[in-house]
Coordinates of C-alpha atoms in Angstrom, one line a residue:
X1 CA 96.2 169.0 64.9
X2 CA 93.3 167.0 67.3
X3 CA 94.4 164.5 69.6
X4 CA 93.3 160.7 70.1
X5 CA 93.9 157.3 69.9
X6 CA 94.4 154.7 67.6
X7 CA 91.8 152.1 66.9
X8 CA 93.1 148.9 66.8
X9 CA 92.8 146.4 63.8
X10 CA 91.6 143.1 65.4
X11 CA 89.5 144.6 67.4
X12 CA 88.0 146.5 64.2
X13 CA 87.7 142.7 61.9
X14 CA 86.1 141.4 65.3
X15 CA 82.6 141.4 64.3
X16 CA 79.4 144.1 64.6
X17 CA 79.4 143.7 68.1
X18 CA 82.5 145.7 68.7
X19 CA 82.3 149.3 68.7
X20 CA 85.2 151.4 69.2
X21 CA 84.4 155.5 70.5
X22 CA 86.7 157.7 69.3
X23 CA 87.2 160.5 71.9
X24 CA 89.0 162.9 72.4
X25 CA 90.6 163.1 75.6
X26 CA 94.3 164.2 77.2
X27 CA 95.7 161.3 75.3
X28 CA 99.6 162.8 73.9
X29 CA 99.4 164.4 69.9
X30 CA 100.4 161.4 67.1
X31 CA 103.6 162.0 65.4
X32 CA 103.5 160.5 62.0
X33 CA 105.8 159.4 59.4
X34 CA 104.6 157.9 56.2
X35 CA 107.0 155.1 54.0
X36 CA 107.0 154.1 50.6
X37 CA 108.6 151.5 48.8
X38 CA 109.5 151.6 45.4
X39 CA 109.9 147.9 43.7
X40 CA 111.1 147.0 47.0
X41 CA 113.8 149.7 47.7
X42 CA 112.7 152.1 50.6
X43 CA 112.2 155.7 49.0
X44 CA 111.2 157.5 52.0
X45 CA 114.0 160.3 52.0
X46 CA 112.7 161.4 48.2
X47 CA 109.4 162.0 49.6
X48 CA 108.5 165.4 48.9
X49 CA 105.0 167.2 48.8
X50 CA 102.5 165.1 49.3
X51 CA 100.8 161.3 49.5
X52 CA 97.5 160.7 48.9
X53 CA 95.9 157.2 48.9
X54 CA 92.0 157.3 47.7
X55 CA 90.4 153.8 48.0
X56 CA 86.7 153.6 46.9
X57 CA 84.4 150.2 46.6
X58 CA 83.9 148.6 43.6
X59 CA 87.0 150.7 42.1
X60 CA 90.7 150.6 41.4
X61 CA 92.8 152.3 44.6
X62 CA 94.8 154.8 43.2
X63 CA 98.0 156.7 45.3
X64 CA 100.5 159.1 44.9
X65 CA 103.1 160.8 45.6
X66 CA 106.6 162.7 44.6
X67 CA 109.8 161.9 44.7
X68 CA 113.1 164.3 44.6
X69 CA 116.4 163.5 43.6
X70 CA 119.2 165.6 43.8
X71 CA 121.6 165.9 41.3
X72 CA 124.1 163.7 40.5
X73 CA 121.5 160.8 41.9
X74 CA 120.9 158.1 39.7
X75 CA 117.4 157.8 38.6
X76 CA 115.7 154.9 37.6
X77 CA 113.7 155.6 34.5
X78 CA 112.1 152.2 34.1
X79 CA 109.7 152.2 36.8
X80 CA 106.3 151.2 35.5
X81 CA 105.0 148.3 37.2
X82 CA 107.1 148.1 39.8
X83 CA 105.8 146.8 43.5
X84 CA 104.8 149.8 45.6
X85 CA 103.8 149.9 49.4
X86 CA 102.7 152.7 51.4
X87 CA 102.6 152.8 55.2
X88 CA 102.1 155.1 57.9
X89 CA 104.0 155.2 61.0
X90 CA 102.4 156.6 63.9
X91 CA 104.1 157.1 67.2
X92 CA 101.9 158.0 70.5
X93 CA 103.1 158.0 73.9
X94 CA 105.8 156.0 72.8
X95 CA 104.3 153.6 71.4
X96 CA 104.7 152.9 67.4
X97 CA 102.2 151.9 65.1
X98 CA 103.6 150.6 61.3
X99 CA 99.7 150.0 58.9
X100 CA 99.3 149.3 55.2
X101 CA 97.4 151.9 53.3
X102 CA 98.4 150.6 49.7
X103 CA 100.0 148.1 47.9
X104 CA 100.1 148.4 43.8
X105 CA 102.2 149.3 41.0
X106 CA 103.8 152.9 39.9
X107 CA 101.2 153.0 36.1
X108 CA 101.5 156.5 35.5
X109 CA 105.6 158.2 36.2
X110 CA 106.6 162.1 35.0
X111 CA 109.8 162.9 35.4
X112 CA 110.2 166.9 35.8
X113 CA 113.9 167.5 34.1
X114 CA 113.9 170.7 35.6
X115 CA 113.2 170.3 39.6
X116 CA 114.7 166.6 38.9
X117 CA 111.7 165.3 40.2
X118 CA 109.2 161.6 39.9
X119 CA 105.7 162.2 40.3
X120 CA 104.2 158.6 39.9
X121 CA 100.3 157.6 39.8
X122 CA 99.9 154.6 41.3
X123 CA 97.1 151.9 41.0
X124 CA 96.0 148.3 42.8
X125 CA 96.0 147.4 39.5
X126 CA 92.3 145.6 40.1
X127 CA 91.3 145.1 36.7
X128 CA 93.9 143.2 35.5
X129 CA 94.5 141.1 38.2
X130 CA 91.4 140.0 38.1
X131 CA 91.9 139.6 34.3
X132 CA 94.5 137.2 35.1
X133 CA 92.2 134.9 36.8
X134 CA 90.6 131.6 35.7
X135 CA 87.4 131.4 35.2
X136 CA 86.6 128.8 38.0
X137 CA 88.8 131.6 40.1
X138 CA 85.9 134.0 39.2
X139 CA 83.4 132.3 40.4
X140 CA 85.2 131.4 43.8
X141 CA 86.0 134.5 44.0
X142 CA 82.6 136.4 43.2
X143 CA 80.2 134.3 43.4
X144 CA 76.7 135.8 42.5
X145 CA 74.7 134.8 39.2
X146 CA 75.4 134.0 35.5
X147 CA 73.8 132.5 32.9
X148 CA 75.0 132.1 28.7
X149 CA 71.2 133.4 28.2
X150 CA 71.7 136.8 29.7
X151 CA 75.5 137.3 28.7
X152 CA 77.8 136.6 25.8
X153 CA 79.8 133.6 25.7
X154 CA 82.7 133.4 27.6
X155 CA 85.3 132.4 24.7
X156 CA 87.8 135.2 24.0
X157 CA 85.8 137.4 26.7
X158 CA 87.2 139.8 29.2
X159 CA 87.3 138.0 32.4
X160 CA 86.8 141.3 34.2
X161 CA 83.8 141.7 32.4
X162 CA 82.3 138.4 33.3
X163 CA 83.6 139.4 36.5
X164 CA 81.2 142.2 36.7
X165 CA 78.6 140.1 35.3
X166 CA 78.6 138.0 38.0
X167 CA 78.3 141.2 40.5
X168 CA 75.4 142.5 38.7
X169 CA 73.1 139.6 41.3
X170 CA 75.0 140.3 44.7
X171 CA 74.5 143.3 46.2
X172 CA 78.8 143.8 46.6
X173 CA 81.7 145.1 45.2
X174 CA 84.6 143.8 44.4
X175 CA 87.8 145.4 45.6
X176 CA 91.5 145.4 47.0
X177 CA 92.1 145.5 50.4
X178 CA 95.0 147.8 51.6
X179 CA 98.1 144.7 50.9
X180 CA 96.2 144.3 48.0
X181 CA 94.1 140.9 48.0
X182 CA 91.3 140.9 46.3
X183 CA 87.6 140.8 47.8
X184 CA 83.7 141.3 47.5
X185 CA 81.8 143.3 50.1
X186 CA 78.3 143.2 50.9
X187 CA 77.3 147.0 50.3
X188 CA 74.5 146.2 53.4
X189 CA 75.6 148.0 57.1
X190 CA 75.5 146.3 60.6
X191 CA 73.0 147.5 62.6
X192 CA 75.4 147.8 65.3
X193 CA 79.2 150.0 63.9
X194 CA 82.3 148.8 63.6
X195 CA 83.2 152.4 64.7
X196 CA 81.6 155.1 66.1
X197 CA 82.7 158.2 66.0
X198 CA 81.3 160.3 68.7
X199 CA 80.7 164.3 70.1
X200 CA 84.0 166.2 68.6
X201 CA 86.5 163.1 67.0
X202 CA 85.5 164.9 63.6
X203 CA 87.2 167.9 62.4
X204 CA 85.2 171.1 61.9
X205 CA 83.3 171.9 59.1
X206 CA 84.9 168.8 57.6
X207 CA 80.8 167.1 57.5
X208 CA 79.3 167.1 53.7
X209 CA 76.3 165.5 53.1
X210 CA 75.6 164.6 49.5
X211 CA 71.6 163.9 48.9
X212 CA 70.6 160.8 46.4
X213 CA 68.8 162.9 44.1
X214 CA 65.6 162.2 41.9
X215 CA 66.7 161.3 38.4
X216 CA 69.2 158.7 39.7
X217 CA 67.0 156.4 42.5
X218 CA 65.3 154.2 40.2
X219 CA 62.1 152.9 42.2
X220 CA 60.9 150.5 39.7
X221 CA 62.5 147.6 37.3
X222 CA 60.4 146.7 34.5
X223 CA 61.8 143.3 32.9
X224 CA 61.0 142.1 29.6
X225 CA 61.6 138.3 28.8
X226 CA 60.7 135.9 25.9
X227 CA 61.7 132.1 26.2
X228 CA 60.9 130.4 23.1
X229 CA 61.4 126.6 22.6
X230 CA 59.7 124.0 20.2
X231 CA 56.4 122.2 21.2
X232 CA 56.4 118.4 18.6
X233 CA 52.9 118.5 18.3
X234 CA 51.6 114.7 16.3
X235 CA 47.8 114.2 15.4
X236 CA 46.8 110.1 15.0
X237 CA 43.6 109.7 12.9
X238 CA 42.1 106.1 13.3
X239 CA 40.0 105.3 11.0
X240 CA 37.6 101.7 10.8
X241 CA 35.3 100.2 8.6
X242 CA 33.5 96.9 8.1
X243 CA 31.3 96.1 5.0
X244 CA 28.0 96.8 5.6
X245 CA 26.9 93.0 4.8
X246 CA 28.4 90.8 7.0
X247 CA 26.2 92.5 9.8
X248 CA 28.8 93.5 11.5
X249 CA 30.3 89.5 11.7
X250 CA 33.8 88.5 12.4
X251 CA 35.3 85.4 10.7
X252 CA 33.2 83.3 8.2
X253 CA 30.3 84.6 9.3
X254 CA 30.2 88.0 8.0
X255 CA 32.1 86.6 5.0
X256 CA 29.1 84.0 4.7
X257 CA 26.7 87.1 5.1
X258 CA 28.2 89.2 2.5
X259 CA 28.8 85.9 -0.3
X260 CA 25.1 86.0 -0.7
X261 CA 25.0 89.2 -2.1
X262 CA 28.5 89.9 -2.9
X263 CA 30.1 93.2 -3.6
X264 CA 33.0 94.8 -5.2
X265 CA 35.7 95.2 -1.9
X266 CA 39.1 97.5 -1.3
X267 CA 42.4 96.8 -1.3
X268 CA 45.2 96.6 1.2
X269 CA 46.8 98.6 -0.9
X270 CA 43.7 100.9 -1.1
X271 CA 43.9 101.3 3.1
X272 CA 47.4 102.5 2.5
X273 CA 46.8 105.1 0.1
X274 CA 43.3 106.0 2.4
X275 CA 46.0 106.4 5.8
X276 CA 48.4 108.2 3.6
X277 CA 44.9 111.0 2.6
X278 CA 45.6 114.7 3.7
X279 CA 49.2 113.8 4.0
X280 CA 49.2 111.4 6.7
X281 CA 51.9 108.8 7.6
X282 CA 50.1 105.1 8.3
X283 CA 51.7 104.1 10.8
X284 CA 49.2 101.2 11.6
X285 CA 46.8 98.9 10.1
X286 CA 44.4 95.5 10.9
X287 CA 42.8 94.0 8.0
X288 CA 39.7 91.8 7.8
X289 CA 40.5 89.5 4.8
X290 CA 38.3 87.4 2.5
X291 CA 38.7 83.3 4.2
X292 CA 41.5 81.8 1.5
X293 CA 39.9 78.6 -0.9
X294 CA 38.0 76.4 0.7
X295 CA 35.7 73.5 -0.1
X296 CA 32.5 74.7 2.5
X297 CA 33.1 77.4 4.0
X298 CA 29.6 78.2 4.2
X299 CA 27.5 75.0 5.0
X300 CA 25.6 75.3 2.1
X301 CA 28.0 73.1 -0.2
X302 CA 29.3 75.5 -2.5
X303 CA 33.3 75.4 -2.8
X304 CA 35.2 79.3 -2.4
X305 CA 38.0 80.1 -4.5
X306 CA 40.2 82.8 -4.3
X307 CA 42.4 84.3 -6.0
X308 CA 43.7 87.3 -4.0
X309 CA 44.6 87.8 -0.6
X310 CA 44.4 91.8 -0.5
X311 CA 40.6 92.2 -0.6
X312 CA 38.5 92.9 2.8
X313 CA 35.6 92.6 4.4
X314 CA 36.8 96.0 7.1
X315 CA 40.3 97.2 8.2
X316 CA 41.2 99.4 10.9
X317 CA 44.1 101.7 10.3
X318 CA 46.0 105.1 11.3
X319 CA 47.3 107.7 9.6
X320 CA 49.4 110.1 11.6
X321 CA 51.3 113.3 11.2
X322 CA 53.6 114.9 13.5
X323 CA 54.2 119.2 13.3
X324 CA 56.6 121.7 14.9
X325 CA 55.2 124.8 17.4
X326 CA 56.9 127.4 18.8
X327 CA 56.6 128.3 22.0
X328 CA 56.9 131.5 23.1
X329 CA 56.6 132.5 26.6
X330 CA 56.8 136.4 27.8
X331 CA 57.5 137.0 31.4
X332 CA 56.7 140.9 32.6
X333 CA 58.3 141.0 35.8
X334 CA 58.0 144.1 38.2
X335 CA 60.6 145.0 40.7
X336 CA 59.3 148.3 42.5
X337 CA 60.0 150.5 45.7
X338 CA 57.4 151.9 48.1
X339 CA 58.0 155.1 46.0
X340 CA 58.2 152.8 42.3
X341 CA 54.3 151.3 42.7
X342 CA 52.6 155.3 43.0
X343 CA 52.0 156.7 40.0
X344 CA 53.8 160.1 39.2
X345 CA 56.7 159.2 41.7
X346 CA 58.2 156.7 39.5
X347 CA 61.8 156.3 38.6
X348 CA 61.5 153.5 35.7
X349 CA 64.4 151.8 33.9
X350 CA 63.9 148.7 31.5
X351 CA 65.6 146.0 31.0
X352 CA 65.1 141.7 29.3
X353 CA 66.6 139.1 27.9
X354 CA 64.9 136.8 24.9
X355 CA 66.4 133.0 24.6
X356 CA 65.6 130.1 22.9
X357 CA 65.8 126.8 23.5
X358 CA 67.6 124.5 20.6
X359 CA 65.2 121.7 19.7
X360 CA 66.7 117.9 17.7
X361 CA 65.7 118.0 14.1
X362 CA 63.6 115.8 12.1
X363 CA 60.6 115.7 14.2
X364 CA 58.2 116.3 11.4
X365 CA 59.7 113.5 9.4
X366 CA 60.4 110.9 11.5
X367 CA 57.1 108.1 11.3
X368 CA 57.8 105.3 9.8
X369 CA 54.9 104.1 7.1
X370 CA 54.0 100.7 7.3
X371 CA 54.4 97.7 4.2
X372 CA 51.2 97.5 2.5
X373 CA 52.2 93.1 2.2
X374 CA 52.6 93.6 5.8
X375 CA 50.6 90.8 7.9
X376 CA 47.9 91.4 10.3
X377 CA 47.7 93.7 13.0
X378 CA 51.4 94.8 11.8
X379 CA 52.7 97.9 13.1
X380 CA 55.5 100.4 12.0
X381 CA 56.5 99.8 15.8
X382 CA 58.6 102.8 17.8
X383 CA 59.0 106.1 15.2
X384 CA 61.4 108.3 16.5
X385 CA 63.0 106.6 19.9
X386 CA 65.7 109.5 19.4
X387 CA 63.6 112.2 19.4
X388 CA 60.8 110.7 22.5
X389 CA 57.6 111.3 22.2
X390 CA 55.6 114.2 21.4
X391 CA 55.7 117.3 23.7
X392 CA 57.6 120.5 25.0
X393 CA 61.6 120.3 24.2
X394 CA 61.9 123.2 27.0
X395 CA 64.7 123.1 29.1
X396 CA 63.5 124.4 32.7
X397 CA 66.7 124.6 34.9
X398 CA 67.3 127.0 31.4
X399 CA 64.5 128.5 32.2
X400 CA 64.6 129.3 36.2
X401 CA 68.0 130.6 36.0
X402 CA 68.1 132.8 33.4
X403 CA 64.8 134.3 35.2
X404 CA 66.7 134.1 38.9
X405 CA 69.3 136.2 37.5
X406 CA 67.3 138.4 35.9
X407 CA 65.7 139.4 38.9
X408 CA 68.4 139.7 41.1
X409 CA 69.6 142.1 38.7
X410 CA 67.0 143.8 38.8
X411 CA 67.3 143.9 42.9
X412 CA 70.6 144.6 42.3
X413 CA 69.6 148.3 40.2
X414 CA 67.5 149.1 42.7
X415 CA 69.4 148.5 45.7
X416 CA 72.4 150.6 44.4
X417 CA 70.2 153.5 43.4
X418 CA 69.4 153.6 46.9
X419 CA 72.1 154.2 48.5
X420 CA 73.2 157.4 47.1
X421 CA 73.6 159.2 49.4
X422 CA 76.7 159.2 51.1
X423 CA 77.6 161.4 54.3
X424 CA 81.7 162.2 54.7
X425 CA 83.7 163.7 57.2
X426 CA 87.2 164.2 57.7
X427 CA 89.7 163.0 60.5
X428 CA 93.6 162.9 61.3
X429 CA 94.5 159.4 59.8
X430 CA 96.6 158.0 63.3
X431 CA 93.3 158.1 65.1
X432 CA 91.4 155.9 62.0
X433 CA 93.9 152.9 61.5
X434 CA 92.4 149.6 61.0
X435 CA 89.2 151.4 59.5
X436 CA 88.4 150.6 55.8
X437 CA 85.6 149.7 53.3
X438 CA 84.8 146.6 54.7
X439 CA 83.3 148.4 57.9
X440 CA 80.2 150.0 59.1
X441 CA 80.7 153.6 60.4
X442 CA 78.4 155.6 62.2
X443 CA 78.9 159.8 63.1
X444 CA 77.2 161.1 66.1
X445 CA 79.0 164.6 65.7
X446 CA 78.4 168.7 64.6
X447 CA 74.7 168.3 64.6
X448 CA 74.7 164.4 62.3
X449 CA 74.2 160.8 62.9
X450 CA 74.4 159.0 60.1
X451 CA 75.6 155.2 59.4
X452 CA 76.2 153.3 56.9
X453 CA 78.8 151.2 55.3
X454 CA 82.0 153.1 54.2
X455 CA 82.3 153.2 50.8
X456 CA 85.6 155.1 50.5
X457 CA 88.8 156.5 52.2
X458 CA 91.1 159.3 50.8
X459 CA 94.5 159.5 52.6
X460 CA 96.3 162.7 52.8
X461 CA 100.3 162.9 54.3
X462 CA 101.5 166.3 53.4
X463 CA 105.2 167.0 54.1
X464 CA 104.7 170.7 53.5
X465 CA 101.8 171.2 55.9
X466 CA 102.4 168.3 58.7
X467 CA 98.8 167.3 58.2
X468 CA 97.8 163.2 58.8
X469 CA 94.1 163.4 57.3
X470 CA 91.9 160.4 56.3
X471 CA 88.6 161.6 54.6
X472 CA 85.6 158.9 55.0
X473 CA 82.8 157.9 53.5
X474 CA 79.5 156.2 54.1
X475 CA 76.8 155.0 51.4
X476 CA 73.7 155.6 53.3
X477 CA 71.2 153.2 52.5
X478 CA 67.7 154.9 52.5
X479 CA 63.8 153.4 51.1
X480 CA 62.0 151.4 53.8
X481 CA 59.1 149.1 52.9
X482 CA 58.3 145.3 52.1
X483 CA 59.9 142.7 50.2
X484 CA 58.3 139.7 48.8
X485 CA 60.1 136.7 47.8
X486 CA 61.6 136.4 43.8
X487 CA 59.4 133.6 43.6
X488 CA 59.8 132.5 39.7
X489 CA 56.0 132.8 38.0
X490 CA 54.9 128.9 36.4
X491 CA 55.3 128.6 32.8
X492 CA 52.4 130.4 31.3
X493 CA 52.5 128.5 27.8
X494 CA 52.2 125.0 29.4
X495 CA 49.4 122.9 27.9
X496 CA 46.7 121.9 29.8
X497 CA 47.1 118.4 30.7
X498 CA 44.0 115.7 30.5
X499 CA 44.2 112.0 32.2
X500 CA 45.8 109.4 30.9
X501 CA 46.7 111.5 27.3
X502 CA 49.8 113.6 26.8
X503 CA 48.2 116.6 25.2
X504 CA 50.7 117.2 22.6
X505 CA 48.8 113.6 20.7
X506 CA 45.8 114.1 19.4
X507 CA 43.9 110.9 18.5
X508 CA 40.8 111.5 16.6
X509 CA 38.6 108.0 15.7
X510 CA 35.4 108.5 12.7
X511 CA 33.8 105.3 11.6
X512 CA 33.9 105.2 7.4
X513 CA 30.7 104.3 5.9
X514 CA 30.0 102.4 3.0
X515 CA 28.0 103.1 -1.5
X516 CA 27.1 100.6 -3.2
X517 CA 25.9 100.8 -6.2
X518 CA 23.6 98.0 -8.8
X519 CA 20.7 98.3 -6.9
X520 CA 17.6 99.8 -7.8
X521 CA 17.3 101.1 -4.0
X522 CA 21.0 102.4 -4.0
X523 CA 20.8 106.1 -3.3
X524 CA 22.5 108.5 -5.7
X525 CA 26.4 109.1 -5.5
X526 CA 28.6 110.8 -3.2
X527 CA 31.5 112.1 -4.1
X528 CA 32.3 113.6 -1.4
X529 CA 31.5 111.2 1.4
X530 CA 34.1 109.7 2.3
X531 CA 34.4 105.7 3.3
X532 CA 34.3 103.2 0.6
X533 CA 32.3 103.7 -2.8
X534 CA 31.9 100.3 -5.1
X535 CA 28.6 97.8 -6.9
X536 CA 27.1 94.6 -6.3
X537 CA 28.6 91.7 -8.5
X538 CA 24.8 91.0 -9.5
X539 CA 23.5 94.2 -11.0
X540 CA 20.0 94.7 -11.4
X541 CA 19.7 97.5 -13.8
X542 CA 22.1 98.1 -16.6
X543 CA 21.3 101.8 -17.1
X544 CA 22.1 102.1 -13.2
X545 CA 25.4 104.4 -12.3
X546 CA 28.2 102.9 -12.1
X547 CA 30.0 103.8 -8.0
X548 CA 34.1 104.2 -8.5
X549 CA 35.5 101.6 -6.1
X550 CA 37.6 103.8 -4.1
X551 CA 38.5 104.5 -0.3
X552 CA 38.9 107.5 1.5
X553 CA 39.3 108.9 4.5
X554 CA 38.2 112.3 6.0
X555 CA 41.9 114.7 7.7
X556 CA 40.4 116.5 9.7
X557 CA 41.5 119.9 9.6
X558 CA 44.2 121.1 12.3
X559 CA 43.3 124.3 14.3
X560 CA 45.6 127.7 13.2
X561 CA 45.6 127.5 16.9
X562 CA 47.8 124.5 17.1
X563 CA 50.2 124.9 13.9
X564 CA 50.8 129.2 14.4
X565 CA 53.4 129.9 17.1
X566 CA 51.6 129.9 20.6
X567 CA 52.4 132.8 22.9
X568 CA 51.5 133.5 26.8
X569 CA 52.5 135.7 29.5
X570 CA 53.6 135.5 32.8
X571 CA 52.7 139.5 34.9
X572 CA 54.2 139.9 38.3
X573 CA 54.6 142.5 40.7
X574 CA 57.1 142.6 43.1
X575 CA 58.0 144.9 45.9
X576 CA 61.4 145.5 47.4
X577 CA 61.8 146.7 50.7
X578 CA 64.9 149.0 51.3
X579 CA 67.1 148.7 54.6
X580 CA 66.6 152.3 56.3
X581 CA 70.6 153.1 57.6
X582 CA 70.4 155.9 60.1
X583 CA 70.2 159.2 59.0
X584 CA 69.3 161.8 61.1
X585 CA 69.8 165.9 59.7

């Protein structure tokens, strides 16, 4: 057996600057003993064969041992779920060290009646211990990122699956310490190792190197993420009309000019009907009405009698329509190592998600029509205070959370793929007491130099051969290259803002013409012409064409690009550099 010296557990945990060098010298040989408790009872005296403990990052720890019960001894039949501890007691130079190797529960006992042996497979119960945690406890333990737009709702789901989802955004593993404590450990090694294995510190011909294979080294992740939301849009069409015979004057001046050669006039009801043309909702109107009855309004000695209060010499009104346009922003995001940017060397993984921001209903029907009997300048008021103004019903925090999460998950995928080179060696267990999955190890022995985070430890305590050997495995991260910050692209679907105007609210203005019949000089009636159409009161020739009395507004067609789904794409390439751990073969 190789001689050596124990490693102090406190020193190992002292930080990256504390390096312990294992050396073979004149130190005395170790004497070792396994100690196993089952259900709180010391069963060390019953051990036969070997005790093995296998703990690997990101997985439940497993231990195996066998107990021999002589004839007549009581054999416990119900040991499943009983607590198990495994310690190694090492004695050197009269100094005794007891170190915990495993804490867990008995999971799979197997009884052999002929040999009267109980083979027991144990687990540290990692998954079930996480399953017993609350959501808040999982959050505190694992940290990481999570989004309902990427993963399924938590109700009724496994806490273990939830923890695994959170881990996808971290370059770290969740496992248990030898004492059974849940922990999350980074994948990255320290610049200075916690333990350095120098010349002659490893068992001869025990070193194995497993190099990463091309097919499993993903170097490019392509994400396709669709983000959908609603754009509340509104168009307001403003119309103005004034009778040409008023000379453009208001008040009594315009009235008197019209009265000198009067004509038919539109009514407030006709204005409302005109505002409804093309499916518009009248939301505002102001009227230039004929004056009420007066004795001598124009100073010509002629009285004025008005039996109607809804005839108009002019009017301005607004018709509006609202609709919802679906906007889909697609983000084509690629994360690649240096090799992942070279055609022919790419090993591609693809992922993505699609999520939608739900918008409140009722926007299309939220306009309120004005009353045709309303007084001048009366407006409908705030048509939809609960729905707000036109604009995007997006959710920027949700967008950022989902995209950040997807980028972090892709980053983790690349890092995981580039730490698949593993170096394994063996050493006497008493020489490596205290080394755990949280430590950075470096080896410089038997023609290999390597440094990486310890990712697996396997202890085998063989009572028949007397061997007490531990296999240590480090994961070596390799790749190199430069990294770009994972900055989220700006939204590509945002409308270009216009000064002092909501880009989702369009306003169109139109001044309407007039057609009047009954004069020899009247042009032919044009039914396609918008505006007011009517006739003079004093017709010059009864054979002349009589114009229909109407008031129409021409409704501008909404372009298909403003109604159909609007799509926009943002593309971004992020370079991902991989730290290069020491590896010399």
